[in-house]
PDB file of C-alpha atoms in Angstrom:
ATOM      1  CA  MET A   1      -3.259 -93.388 -48.425  1.00 72.00           C
ATOM      2  CA  PRO A   2      -3.427 -90.611 -51.025  1.00 76.00           C
ATOM      3  CA  HIS A   3      -3.500 -91.738 -54.621  1.00 75.00           C
ATOM      4  CA  HIS A   4      -0.574 -89.494 -55.528  1.00 80.00           C
ATOM      5  CA  VAL A   5       1.672 -91.502 -53.201  1.00 86.00           C
ATOM      6  CA  THR A   6       0.910 -94.793 -54.941  1.00 83.00           C
ATOM      7  CA  ILE A   7       1.158 -93.593 -58.549  1.00 85.00           C
ATOM      8  CA  ILE A   8       4.862 -94.450 -58.990  1.00 87.00           C
ATOM      9  CA  PRO A   9       4.588 -98.025 -57.637  1.00 89.00           C
ATOM     10  CA  GLN A  10       1.493 -98.500 -59.792  1.00 87.00           C
ATOM     11  CA  TYR A  11       3.385 -97.237 -62.835  1.00 89.00           C
ATOM     12  CA  ILE A  12       6.238 -99.697 -62.175  1.00 91.00           C
ATOM     13  CA  LEU A  13       3.737-102.531 -61.801  1.00 91.00           C
ATOM     14  CA  PHE A  14       1.867-101.571 -64.972  1.00 89.00           C
ATOM     15  CA  LYS A  15       5.179-101.324 -66.837  1.00 91.00           C
ATOM     16  CA  GLN A  16       6.080-104.883 -65.754  1.00 94.00           C
ATOM     17  CA  PHE A  17       2.674-106.095 -66.979  1.00 93.00           C
ATOM     18  CA  ASN A  18       3.205-104.240 -70.319  1.00 92.00           C
ATOM     19  CA  TRP A  19       0.029-102.268 -69.688  1.00 88.00           C
ATOM     20  CA  ILE A  20       1.442 -98.826 -70.523  1.00 87.00           C
ATOM     21  CA  ASP A  21      -0.494 -97.204 -73.407  1.00 84.00           C
ATOM     22  CA  THR A  22      -3.406 -99.612 -72.943  1.00 84.00           C
ATOM     23  CA  TYR A  23      -6.761 -99.306 -71.217  1.00 81.00           C
ATOM     24  CA  TYR A  24      -6.001-102.099 -68.731  1.00 86.00           C
ATOM     25  CA  PRO A  25      -4.707 -99.760 -65.967  1.00 85.00           C
ATOM     26  CA  LEU A  26      -8.010 -97.897 -66.152  1.00 79.00           C
ATOM     27  CA  THR A  27     -10.269-100.928 -65.988  1.00 81.00           C
ATOM     28  CA  VAL A  28      -8.614-103.851 -64.189  1.00 84.00           C
ATOM     29  CA  PRO A  29      -7.902-102.110 -60.838  1.00 81.00           C
ATOM     30  CA  LYS A  30     -11.491-100.891 -60.706  1.00 76.00           C
ATOM     31  CA  TRP A  31     -12.781-104.461 -61.093  1.00 76.00           C
ATOM     32  CA  LEU A  32     -10.558-105.514 -58.191  1.00 75.00           C
ATOM     33  CA  ALA A  33     -12.337-103.119 -55.794  1.00 67.00           C
ATOM     34  CA  THR A  34      -9.440-100.760 -55.150  1.00 68.00           C
ATOM     35  CA  ASP A  35     -11.689 -97.941 -53.930  1.00 76.00           C
ATOM     36  CA  ALA A  36     -12.470 -98.387 -50.235  1.00 82.00           C
ATOM     37  CA  PHE A  37     -15.458 -96.048 -50.509  1.00 86.00           C
ATOM     38  CA  PHE A  38     -17.398 -98.542 -52.613  1.00 88.00           C
ATOM     39  CA  ILE A  39     -16.585-101.436 -50.310  1.00 88.00           C
ATOM     40  CA  PHE A  40     -17.973 -99.358 -47.443  1.00 91.00           C
ATOM     41  CA  LEU A  41     -21.026 -98.461 -49.543  1.00 91.00           C
ATOM     42  CA  MET A  42     -21.803-102.094 -50.346  1.00 92.00           C
ATOM     43  CA  VAL A  43     -21.248-103.286 -46.770  1.00 93.00           C
ATOM     44  CA  GLN A  44     -23.538-100.606 -45.369  1.00 95.00           C
ATOM     45  CA  PHE A  45     -26.177-101.342 -48.000  1.00 95.00           C
ATOM     46  CA  ILE A  46     -26.136-105.080 -47.264  1.00 94.00           C
ATOM     47  CA  ARG A  47     -26.231-104.428 -43.509  1.00 95.00           C
ATOM     48  CA  GLY A  48     -29.417-102.463 -44.090  1.00 95.00           C
ATOM     49  CA  LEU A  49     -31.197-105.493 -45.527  1.00 94.00           C
ATOM     50  CA  PRO A  50     -33.509-107.251 -43.049  1.00 94.00           C
ATOM     51  CA  LYS A  51     -31.993-110.288 -41.303  1.00 93.00           C
ATOM     52  CA  GLU A  52     -35.349-112.024 -41.618  1.00 95.00           C
ATOM     53  CA  LEU A  53     -34.672-112.579 -45.321  1.00 93.00           C
ATOM     54  CA  ASP A  54     -31.565-114.636 -44.509  1.00 91.00           C
ATOM     55  CA  GLU A  55     -33.278-116.483 -41.684  1.00 94.00           C
ATOM     56  CA  SER A  56     -36.330-117.409 -43.739  1.00 94.00           C
ATOM     57  CA  ALA A  57     -34.133-118.652 -46.608  1.00 94.00           C
ATOM     58  CA  THR A  58     -32.108-120.740 -44.136  1.00 95.00           C
ATOM     59  CA  ILE A  59     -35.331-122.254 -42.750  1.00 95.00           C
ATOM     60  CA  ASP A  60     -36.387-123.044 -46.339  1.00 94.00           C
ATOM     61  CA  GLY A  61     -33.165-125.017 -46.789  1.00 94.00           C
ATOM     62  CA  ARG A  62     -31.126-122.575 -48.863  1.00 94.00           C
ATOM     63  CA  GLY A  63     -27.328-122.599 -48.574  1.00 94.00           C
ATOM     64  CA  GLN A  64     -25.169-119.500 -48.152  1.00 94.00           C
ATOM     65  CA  ALA A  65     -24.397-119.285 -51.883  1.00 95.00           C
ATOM     66  CA  GLN A  66     -28.071-119.525 -52.818  1.00 94.00           C
ATOM     67  CA  ILE A  67     -28.999-116.895 -50.224  1.00 94.00           C
ATOM     68  CA  TYR A  68     -26.416-114.539 -51.670  1.00 94.00           C
ATOM     69  CA  LEU A  69     -27.222-115.178 -55.339  1.00 94.00           C
ATOM     70  CA  ARG A  70     -31.008-115.308 -55.089  1.00 94.00           C
ATOM     71  CA  ILE A  71     -31.772-112.797 -52.325  1.00 93.00           C
ATOM     72  CA  ILE A  72     -28.934-110.431 -51.440  1.00 94.00           C
ATOM     73  CA  LEU A  73     -27.441-109.832 -54.901  1.00 94.00           C
ATOM     74  CA  PRO A  74     -30.753-108.910 -56.598  1.00 95.00           C
ATOM     75  CA  LEU A  75     -31.554-106.517 -53.739  1.00 95.00           C
ATOM     76  CA  ALA A  76     -28.068-104.958 -54.024  1.00 95.00           C
ATOM     77  CA  VAL A  77     -28.481-104.014 -57.707  1.00 96.00           C
ATOM     78  CA  PRO A  78     -29.146-100.295 -56.933  1.00 95.00           C
ATOM     79  CA  ALA A  79     -25.917-100.094 -54.914  1.00 94.00           C
ATOM     80  CA  LEU A  80     -24.009-101.884 -57.680  1.00 93.00           C
ATOM     81  CA  ILE A  81     -25.355 -99.486 -60.303  1.00 94.00           C
ATOM     82  CA  THR A  82     -24.403 -96.540 -58.093  1.00 92.00           C
ATOM     83  CA  THR A  83     -20.909 -97.985 -57.724  1.00 89.00           C
ATOM     84  CA  ALA A  84     -20.577 -98.436 -61.480  1.00 88.00           C
ATOM     85  CA  ILE A  85     -21.706 -94.881 -62.254  1.00 91.00           C
ATOM     86  CA  PHE A  86     -19.431 -93.239 -59.698  1.00 88.00           C
ATOM     87  CA  THR A  87     -16.466 -95.409 -60.715  1.00 84.00           C
ATOM     88  CA  PHE A  88     -16.900 -94.401 -64.348  1.00 84.00           C
ATOM     89  CA  ILE A  89     -17.216 -90.702 -63.532  1.00 85.00           C
ATOM     90  CA  TRP A  90     -14.263 -90.660 -61.134  1.00 82.00           C
ATOM     91  CA  THR A  91     -12.073 -92.592 -63.572  1.00 79.00           C
ATOM     92  CA  TRP A  92     -13.044 -90.313 -66.445  1.00 79.00           C
ATOM     93  CA  ASP A  93     -12.247 -87.173 -64.447  1.00 76.00           C
ATOM     94  CA  ASP A  94      -8.913 -88.466 -63.102  1.00 76.00           C
ATOM     95  CA  PHE A  95      -6.425 -86.756 -65.401  1.00 75.00           C
ATOM     96  CA  PHE A  96      -3.359 -87.282 -63.209  1.00 77.00           C
ATOM     97  CA  SER A  97      -3.368 -91.086 -63.207  1.00 76.00           C
ATOM     98  CA  GLN A  98      -4.151 -91.420 -66.878  1.00 76.00           C
ATOM     99  CA  SER A  99      -1.445 -88.974 -67.904  1.00 77.00           C
ATOM    100  CA  ALA A 100       1.056 -91.269 -66.178  1.00 77.00           C
ATOM    101  CA  VAL A 101      -0.286 -94.378 -67.911  1.00 78.00           C
ATOM    102  CA  PHE A 102      -0.440 -93.090 -71.504  1.00 76.00           C
ATOM    103  CA  GLU A 103       3.094 -92.254 -72.594  1.00 72.00           C
ATOM    104  CA  HIS A 104       3.131 -92.373 -76.379  1.00 66.00           C
ATOM    105  CA  GLY A 105      -0.388 -91.307 -77.220  1.00 58.00           C
ATOM    106  CA  GLU A 106      -1.222 -94.496 -79.135  1.00 54.00           C
ATOM    107  CA  ALA A 107      -4.092 -95.206 -76.796  1.00 52.00           C
ATOM    108  CA  VAL A 108      -5.646 -91.845 -76.137  1.00 53.00           C
ATOM    109  CA  TYR A 109      -7.573 -90.731 -73.118  1.00 53.00           C
ATOM    110  CA  ASP A 110      -8.607 -87.119 -73.264  1.00 54.00           C
ATOM    111  CA  PRO A 111     -10.043 -85.582 -70.118  1.00 56.00           C
ATOM    112  CA  ALA A 112      -7.853 -82.560 -70.834  1.00 50.00           C
ATOM    113  CA  GLY A 113      -9.677 -81.951 -74.103  1.00 49.00           C
ATOM    114  CA  SER A 114     -13.053 -82.292 -72.475  1.00 55.00           C
ATOM    115  CA  SER A 115     -12.020 -79.959 -69.657  1.00 53.00           C
ATOM    116  CA  ALA A 116     -10.807 -77.456 -72.246  1.00 50.00           C
ATOM    117  CA  VAL A 117     -14.207 -77.576 -73.953  1.00 51.00           C
ATOM    118  CA  HIS A 118     -15.869 -77.208 -70.564  1.00 53.00           C
ATOM    119  CA  GLY A 119     -13.653 -74.245 -69.652  1.00 54.00           C
ATOM    120  CA  PHE A 120     -14.269 -72.537 -72.996  1.00 50.00           C
ATOM    121  CA  LEU A 121     -18.032 -72.992 -72.898  1.00 49.00           C
ATOM    122  CA  GLY A 122     -18.384 -72.716 -69.140  1.00 50.00           C
ATOM    123  CA  GLY A 123     -18.626 -68.939 -69.246  1.00 48.00           C
ATOM    124  CA  PHE A 124     -21.397 -69.010 -71.823  1.00 48.00           C
ATOM    125  CA  LEU A 125     -23.416 -71.897 -70.430  1.00 48.00           C
ATOM    126  CA  MET A 126     -22.913 -71.358 -66.722  1.00 49.00           C
ATOM    127  CA  GLY A 127     -26.595 -71.570 -65.872  1.00 49.00           C
ATOM    128  CA  CYS A 128     -27.389 -74.518 -68.125  1.00 50.00           C
ATOM    129  CA  PRO A 129     -25.708 -77.783 -67.059  1.00 50.00           C
ATOM    130  CA  VAL A 130     -27.639 -79.794 -69.651  1.00 49.00           C
ATOM    131  CA  CYS A 131     -26.415 -77.476 -72.408  1.00 50.00           C
ATOM    132  CA  ASP A 132     -22.868 -77.777 -71.080  1.00 48.00           C
ATOM    133  CA  VAL A 133     -23.013 -81.578 -71.144  1.00 52.00           C
ATOM    134  CA  GLY A 134     -24.419 -81.525 -74.668  1.00 53.00           C
ATOM    135  CA  ALA A 135     -21.759 -79.098 -75.845  1.00 51.00           C
ATOM    136  CA  GLY A 136     -18.968 -81.256 -74.465  1.00 52.00           C
ATOM    137  CA  ALA A 137     -20.389 -84.559 -75.753  1.00 53.00           C
ATOM    138  CA  GLY A 138     -19.650 -83.833 -79.414  1.00 53.00           C
ATOM    139  CA  PRO A 139     -15.890 -83.301 -79.123  1.00 52.00           C
ATOM    140  CA  LYS A 140     -15.572 -86.160 -76.609  1.00 52.00           C
ATOM    141  CA  SER A 141     -17.355 -88.700 -78.793  1.00 54.00           C
ATOM    142  CA  GLY A 142     -15.564 -87.471 -81.920  1.00 53.00           C
ATOM    143  CA  HIS A 143     -12.190 -87.874 -80.255  1.00 51.00           C
ATOM    144  CA  PHE A 144     -13.150 -91.311 -78.930  1.00 52.00           C
ATOM    145  CA  LEU A 145     -14.223 -92.544 -82.359  1.00 55.00           C
ATOM    146  CA  GLN A 146     -11.007 -91.270 -83.987  1.00 56.00           C
ATOM    147  CA  SER A 147      -8.792 -92.991 -81.435  1.00 55.00           C
ATOM    148  CA  PRO A 148      -6.812 -95.827 -83.012  1.00 55.00           C
ATOM    149  CA  ALA A 149      -7.032 -97.797 -79.741  1.00 54.00           C
ATOM    150  CA  VAL A 150     -10.794 -98.165 -80.196  1.00 50.00           C
ATOM    151  CA  PHE A 151     -10.423-100.089 -83.437  1.00 50.00           C
ATOM    152  CA  ARG A 152      -7.570-102.476 -82.525  1.00 52.00           C
TER     153      ARG A 152
END
């Protein structure tokens, strides 16, 4: 289901939880695995692990929890890191959802400001992505540090 269809029910739910103008709507749903892509990514990654690892741990007397915690989870760290990076990037770039969550501007999320910096400098730094990232990092970090929500 498209995200734009669920934004109003999510807003009503967040309003009932008193999460409007807080960072909870940005973080809590991501920890609850709301993106089906990452569930698919983790399942496919774990399916790619050799079955012999599970079988040998079972022969050694390990239970299911120990097999998961001591064998599968350490091997899945690259997929978990990939999930964390993509979740952060996709949440940061999602202006539509965050504009619905922050009403009064007390807690500030500013992808619009960073996109304005990117649009302004994009013409000058078109061939240099590293320069573009460096040029946008200053205003982003400055705005983040001035946000009153950071120091609550």
